[in-house]
PDB file of C-alpha atoms in Angstrom:
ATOM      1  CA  UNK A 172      -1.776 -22.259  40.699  1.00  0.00           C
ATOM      2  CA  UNK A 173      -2.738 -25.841  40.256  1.00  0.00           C
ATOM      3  CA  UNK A 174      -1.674 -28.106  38.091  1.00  0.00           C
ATOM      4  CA  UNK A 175      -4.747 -27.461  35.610  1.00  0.00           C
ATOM      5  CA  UNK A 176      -4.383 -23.706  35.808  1.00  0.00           C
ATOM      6  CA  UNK A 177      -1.275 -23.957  34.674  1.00  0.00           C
ATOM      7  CA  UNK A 178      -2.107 -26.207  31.994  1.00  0.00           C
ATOM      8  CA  UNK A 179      -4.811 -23.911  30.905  1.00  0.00           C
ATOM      9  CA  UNK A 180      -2.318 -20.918  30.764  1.00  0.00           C
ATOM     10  CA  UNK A 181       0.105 -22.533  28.811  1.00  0.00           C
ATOM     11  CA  UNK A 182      -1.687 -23.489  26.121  1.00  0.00           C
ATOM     12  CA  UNK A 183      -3.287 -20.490  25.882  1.00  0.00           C
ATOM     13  CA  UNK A 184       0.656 -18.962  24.936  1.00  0.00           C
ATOM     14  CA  UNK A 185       0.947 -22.184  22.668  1.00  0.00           C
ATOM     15  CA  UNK A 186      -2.515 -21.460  20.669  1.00  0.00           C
ATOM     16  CA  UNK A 187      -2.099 -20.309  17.565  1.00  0.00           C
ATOM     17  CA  UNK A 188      -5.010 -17.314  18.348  1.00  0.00           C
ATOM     18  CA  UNK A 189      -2.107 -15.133  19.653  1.00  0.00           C
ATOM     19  CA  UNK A 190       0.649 -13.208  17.475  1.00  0.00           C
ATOM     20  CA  UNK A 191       3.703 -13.462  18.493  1.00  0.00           C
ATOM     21  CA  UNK A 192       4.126 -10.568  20.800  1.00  0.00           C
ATOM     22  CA  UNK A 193       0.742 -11.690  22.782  1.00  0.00           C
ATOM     23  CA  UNK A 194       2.012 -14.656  23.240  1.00  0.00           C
ATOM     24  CA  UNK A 195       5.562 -13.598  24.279  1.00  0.00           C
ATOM     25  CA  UNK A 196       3.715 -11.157  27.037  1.00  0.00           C
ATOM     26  CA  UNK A 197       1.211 -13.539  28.184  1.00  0.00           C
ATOM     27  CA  UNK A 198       4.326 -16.127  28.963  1.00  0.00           C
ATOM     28  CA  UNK A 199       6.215 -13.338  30.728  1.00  0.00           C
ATOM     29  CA  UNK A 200       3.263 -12.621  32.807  1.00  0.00           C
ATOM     30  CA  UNK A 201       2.566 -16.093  33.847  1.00  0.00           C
ATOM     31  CA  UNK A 202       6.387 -16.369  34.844  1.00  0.00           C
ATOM     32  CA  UNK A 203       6.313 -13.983  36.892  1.00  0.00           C
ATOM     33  CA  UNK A 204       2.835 -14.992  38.565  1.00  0.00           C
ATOM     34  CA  UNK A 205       4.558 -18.334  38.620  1.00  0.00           C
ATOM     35  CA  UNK A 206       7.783 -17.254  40.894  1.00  0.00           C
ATOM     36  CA  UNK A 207       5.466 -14.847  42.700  1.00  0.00           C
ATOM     37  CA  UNK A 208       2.762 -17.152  44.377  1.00  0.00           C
ATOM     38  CA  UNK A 209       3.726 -19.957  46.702  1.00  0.00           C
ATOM     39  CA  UNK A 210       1.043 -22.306  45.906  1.00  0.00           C
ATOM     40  CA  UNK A 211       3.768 -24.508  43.286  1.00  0.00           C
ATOM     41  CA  UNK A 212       6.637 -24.060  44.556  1.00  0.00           C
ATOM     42  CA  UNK A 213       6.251 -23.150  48.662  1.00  0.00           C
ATOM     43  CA  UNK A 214      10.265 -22.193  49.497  1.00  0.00           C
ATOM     44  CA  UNK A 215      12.053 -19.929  47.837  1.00  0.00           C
ATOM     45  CA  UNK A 216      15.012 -22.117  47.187  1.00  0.00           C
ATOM     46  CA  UNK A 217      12.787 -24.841  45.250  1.00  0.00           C
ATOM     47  CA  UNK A 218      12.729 -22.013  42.684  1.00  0.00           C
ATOM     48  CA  UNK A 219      16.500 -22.276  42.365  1.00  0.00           C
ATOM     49  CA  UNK A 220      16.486 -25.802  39.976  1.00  0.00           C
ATOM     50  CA  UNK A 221      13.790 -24.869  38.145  1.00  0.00           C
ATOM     51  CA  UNK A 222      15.290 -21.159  37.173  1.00  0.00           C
ATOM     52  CA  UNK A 223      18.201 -22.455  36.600  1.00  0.00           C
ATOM     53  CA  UNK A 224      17.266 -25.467  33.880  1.00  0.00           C
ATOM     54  CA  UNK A 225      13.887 -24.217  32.130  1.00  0.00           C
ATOM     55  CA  UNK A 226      14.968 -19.863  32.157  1.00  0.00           C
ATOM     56  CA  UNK A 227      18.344 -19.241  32.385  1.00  0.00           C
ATOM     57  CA  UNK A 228      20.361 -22.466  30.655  1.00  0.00           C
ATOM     58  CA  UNK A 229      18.256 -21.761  27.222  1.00  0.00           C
ATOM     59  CA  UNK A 230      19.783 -18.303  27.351  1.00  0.00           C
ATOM     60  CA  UNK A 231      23.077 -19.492  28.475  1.00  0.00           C
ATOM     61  CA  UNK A 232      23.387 -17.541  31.594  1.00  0.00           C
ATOM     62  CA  UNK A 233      24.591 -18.453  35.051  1.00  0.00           C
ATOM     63  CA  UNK A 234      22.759 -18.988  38.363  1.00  0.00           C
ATOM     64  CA  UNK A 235      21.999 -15.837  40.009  1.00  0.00           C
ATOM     65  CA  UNK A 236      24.019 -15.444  43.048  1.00  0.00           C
ATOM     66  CA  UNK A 237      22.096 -16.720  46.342  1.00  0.00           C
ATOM     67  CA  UNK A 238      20.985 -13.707  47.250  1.00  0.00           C
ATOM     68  CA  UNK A 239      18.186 -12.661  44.969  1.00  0.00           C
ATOM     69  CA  UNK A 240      16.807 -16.349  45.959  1.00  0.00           C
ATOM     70  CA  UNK A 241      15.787 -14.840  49.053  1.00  0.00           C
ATOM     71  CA  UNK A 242      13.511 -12.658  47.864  1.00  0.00           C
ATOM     72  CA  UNK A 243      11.075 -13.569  44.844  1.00  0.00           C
ATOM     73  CA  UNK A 244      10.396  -9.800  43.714  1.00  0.00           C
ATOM     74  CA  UNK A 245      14.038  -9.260  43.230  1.00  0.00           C
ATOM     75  CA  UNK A 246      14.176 -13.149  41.449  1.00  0.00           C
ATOM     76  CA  UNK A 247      10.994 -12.046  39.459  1.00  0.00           C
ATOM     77  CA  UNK A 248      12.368  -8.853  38.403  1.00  0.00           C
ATOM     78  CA  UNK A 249      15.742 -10.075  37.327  1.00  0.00           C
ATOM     79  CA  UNK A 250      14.205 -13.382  35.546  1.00  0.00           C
ATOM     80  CA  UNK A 251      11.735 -10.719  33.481  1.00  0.00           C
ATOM     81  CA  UNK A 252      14.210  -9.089  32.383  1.00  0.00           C
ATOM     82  CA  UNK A 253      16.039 -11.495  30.864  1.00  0.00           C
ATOM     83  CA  UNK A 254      12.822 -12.710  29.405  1.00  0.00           C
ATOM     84  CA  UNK A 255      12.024  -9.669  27.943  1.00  0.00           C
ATOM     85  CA  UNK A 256      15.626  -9.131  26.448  1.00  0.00           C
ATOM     86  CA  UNK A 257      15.859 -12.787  25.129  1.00  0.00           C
ATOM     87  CA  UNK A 258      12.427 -14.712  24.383  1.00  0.00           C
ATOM     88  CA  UNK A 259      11.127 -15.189  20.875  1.00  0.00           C
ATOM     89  CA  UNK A 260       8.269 -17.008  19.897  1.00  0.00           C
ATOM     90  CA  UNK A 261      10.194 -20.135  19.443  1.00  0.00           C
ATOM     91  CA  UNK A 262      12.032 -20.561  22.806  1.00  0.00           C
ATOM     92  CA  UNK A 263       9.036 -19.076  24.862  1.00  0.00           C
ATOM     93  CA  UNK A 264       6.741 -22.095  23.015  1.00  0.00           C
ATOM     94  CA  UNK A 265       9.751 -24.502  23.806  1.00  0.00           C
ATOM     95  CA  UNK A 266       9.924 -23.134  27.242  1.00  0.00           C
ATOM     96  CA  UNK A 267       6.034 -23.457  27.819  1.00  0.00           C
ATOM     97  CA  UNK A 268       6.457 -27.079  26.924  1.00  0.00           C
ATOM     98  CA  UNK A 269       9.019 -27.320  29.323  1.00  0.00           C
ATOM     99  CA  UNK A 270       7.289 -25.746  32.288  1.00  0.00           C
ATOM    100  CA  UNK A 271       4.213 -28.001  31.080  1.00  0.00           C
ATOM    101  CA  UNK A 272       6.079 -31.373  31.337  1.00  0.00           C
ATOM    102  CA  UNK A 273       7.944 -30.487  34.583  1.00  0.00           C
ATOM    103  CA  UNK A 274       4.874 -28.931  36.121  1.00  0.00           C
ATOM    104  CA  UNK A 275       2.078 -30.273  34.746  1.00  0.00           C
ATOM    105  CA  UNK A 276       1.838 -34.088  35.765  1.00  0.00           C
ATOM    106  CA  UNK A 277       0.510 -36.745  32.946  1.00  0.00           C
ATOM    107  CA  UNK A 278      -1.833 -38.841  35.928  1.00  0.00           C
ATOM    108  CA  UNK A 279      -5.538 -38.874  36.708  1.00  0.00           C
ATOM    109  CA  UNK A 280      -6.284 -35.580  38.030  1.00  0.00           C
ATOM    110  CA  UNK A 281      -7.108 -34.886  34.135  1.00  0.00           C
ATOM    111  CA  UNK A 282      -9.163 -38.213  33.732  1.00  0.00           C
ATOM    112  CA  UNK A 283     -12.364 -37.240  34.962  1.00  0.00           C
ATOM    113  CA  UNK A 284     -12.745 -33.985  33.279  1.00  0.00           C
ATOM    114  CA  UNK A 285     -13.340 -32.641  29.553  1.00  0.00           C
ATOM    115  CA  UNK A 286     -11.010 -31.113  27.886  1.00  0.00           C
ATOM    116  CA  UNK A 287     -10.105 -27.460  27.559  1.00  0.00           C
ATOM    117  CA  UNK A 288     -12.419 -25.961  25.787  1.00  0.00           C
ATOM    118  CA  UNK A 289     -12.023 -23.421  23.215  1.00  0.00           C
ATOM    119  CA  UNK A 290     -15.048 -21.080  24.995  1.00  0.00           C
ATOM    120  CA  UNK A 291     -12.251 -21.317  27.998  1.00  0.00           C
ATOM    121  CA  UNK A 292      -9.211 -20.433  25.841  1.00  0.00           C
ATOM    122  CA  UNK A 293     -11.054 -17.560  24.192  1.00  0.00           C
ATOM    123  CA  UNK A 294     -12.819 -16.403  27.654  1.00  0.00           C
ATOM    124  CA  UNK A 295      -9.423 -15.915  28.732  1.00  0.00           C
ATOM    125  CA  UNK A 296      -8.068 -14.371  25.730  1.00  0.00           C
ATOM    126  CA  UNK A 297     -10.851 -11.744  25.712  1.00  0.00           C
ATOM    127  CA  UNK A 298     -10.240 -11.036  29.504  1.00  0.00           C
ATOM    128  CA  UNK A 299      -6.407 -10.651  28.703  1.00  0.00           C
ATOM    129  CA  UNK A 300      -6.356  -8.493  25.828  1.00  0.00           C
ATOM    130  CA  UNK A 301      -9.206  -5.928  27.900  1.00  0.00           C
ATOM    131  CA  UNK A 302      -6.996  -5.525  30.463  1.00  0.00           C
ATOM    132  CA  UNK A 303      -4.391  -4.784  28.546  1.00  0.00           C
ATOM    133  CA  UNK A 304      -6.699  -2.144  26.512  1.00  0.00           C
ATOM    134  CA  UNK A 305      -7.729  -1.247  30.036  1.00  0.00           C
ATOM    135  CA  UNK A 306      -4.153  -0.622  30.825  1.00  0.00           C
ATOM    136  CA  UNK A 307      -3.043   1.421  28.103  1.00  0.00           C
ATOM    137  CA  UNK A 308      -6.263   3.531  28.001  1.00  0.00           C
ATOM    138  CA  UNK A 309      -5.918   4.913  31.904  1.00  0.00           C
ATOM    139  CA  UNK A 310      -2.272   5.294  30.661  1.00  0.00           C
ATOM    140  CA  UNK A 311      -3.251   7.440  27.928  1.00  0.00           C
ATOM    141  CA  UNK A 312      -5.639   8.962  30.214  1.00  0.00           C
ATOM    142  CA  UNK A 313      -3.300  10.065  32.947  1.00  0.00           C
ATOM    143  CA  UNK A 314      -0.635  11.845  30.211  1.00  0.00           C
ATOM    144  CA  UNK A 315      -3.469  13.964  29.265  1.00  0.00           C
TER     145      UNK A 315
END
């Protein structure tokens, strides 16, 4: 994700068009896209600082042991979990600004270009909540 992506996405979870639990899911999900793909952080073990001081210390927990470092769909599964268990509006909006300032640099790749839009922030809010409706309704389809 580049740096503007992941501007986008977080601000969509700090917007105030989402209830609580929308925005709590849509952070989760961008977590765990955020561990997942390489494109921000390339080597497993650069995840290791940044787990441990924006996820895990506002929850008080440990380091996980080296091992689930090796593999991000173990690290992803364990880190939404916690996230899942833990996060509440108010420390998944003070995590987002975290992620934002560590992730997100201040320079000029912003300069040049409008601002986010609100036709971009509600694009994307549309396209979240249908595949979520999506979702549940071949859910619902497949119990019957």
């Amino acid at each position: 994700m580049t740096p503007e992506d992941i501007e986008k996405q977080l601000k969509l979870v700090q917007s105030n068009k989402l209830d609580s639990s929308q925005a709590i899911s849509l952070f989760i999900g961008f977590v765990g896209r955020l561990i997942l793909k390489k494109e921000t952080f390339r080597h497993n073990s650069d995840l290791e600082p940044f787990i441990l001081e924006v996820l895990l210390k506002p929850f008080g927990k440990e380091q996980f042991r080296p091992y689930v470092y090796k593999s991000r769909t173990i690290l992803t599964s364990r880190v939404l979990r916690l996230l899942e268990e833990k996060l509440t509006l108010t420390s998944t909006l003070t995590m987002a600004k975290k992620i934002q300032l560590i992730l997100v640099p201040s320079g000029d790749y912003r300069e040049n270009k409008e601002p986010i839009s609100q036709s971009f922030l509600d694009k994307a809010l549309d396209a979240w909540m249908s595949s979520i409706r999506n979702s549940y309704q071949s859910n619902e389809e497949t119990k019957k």
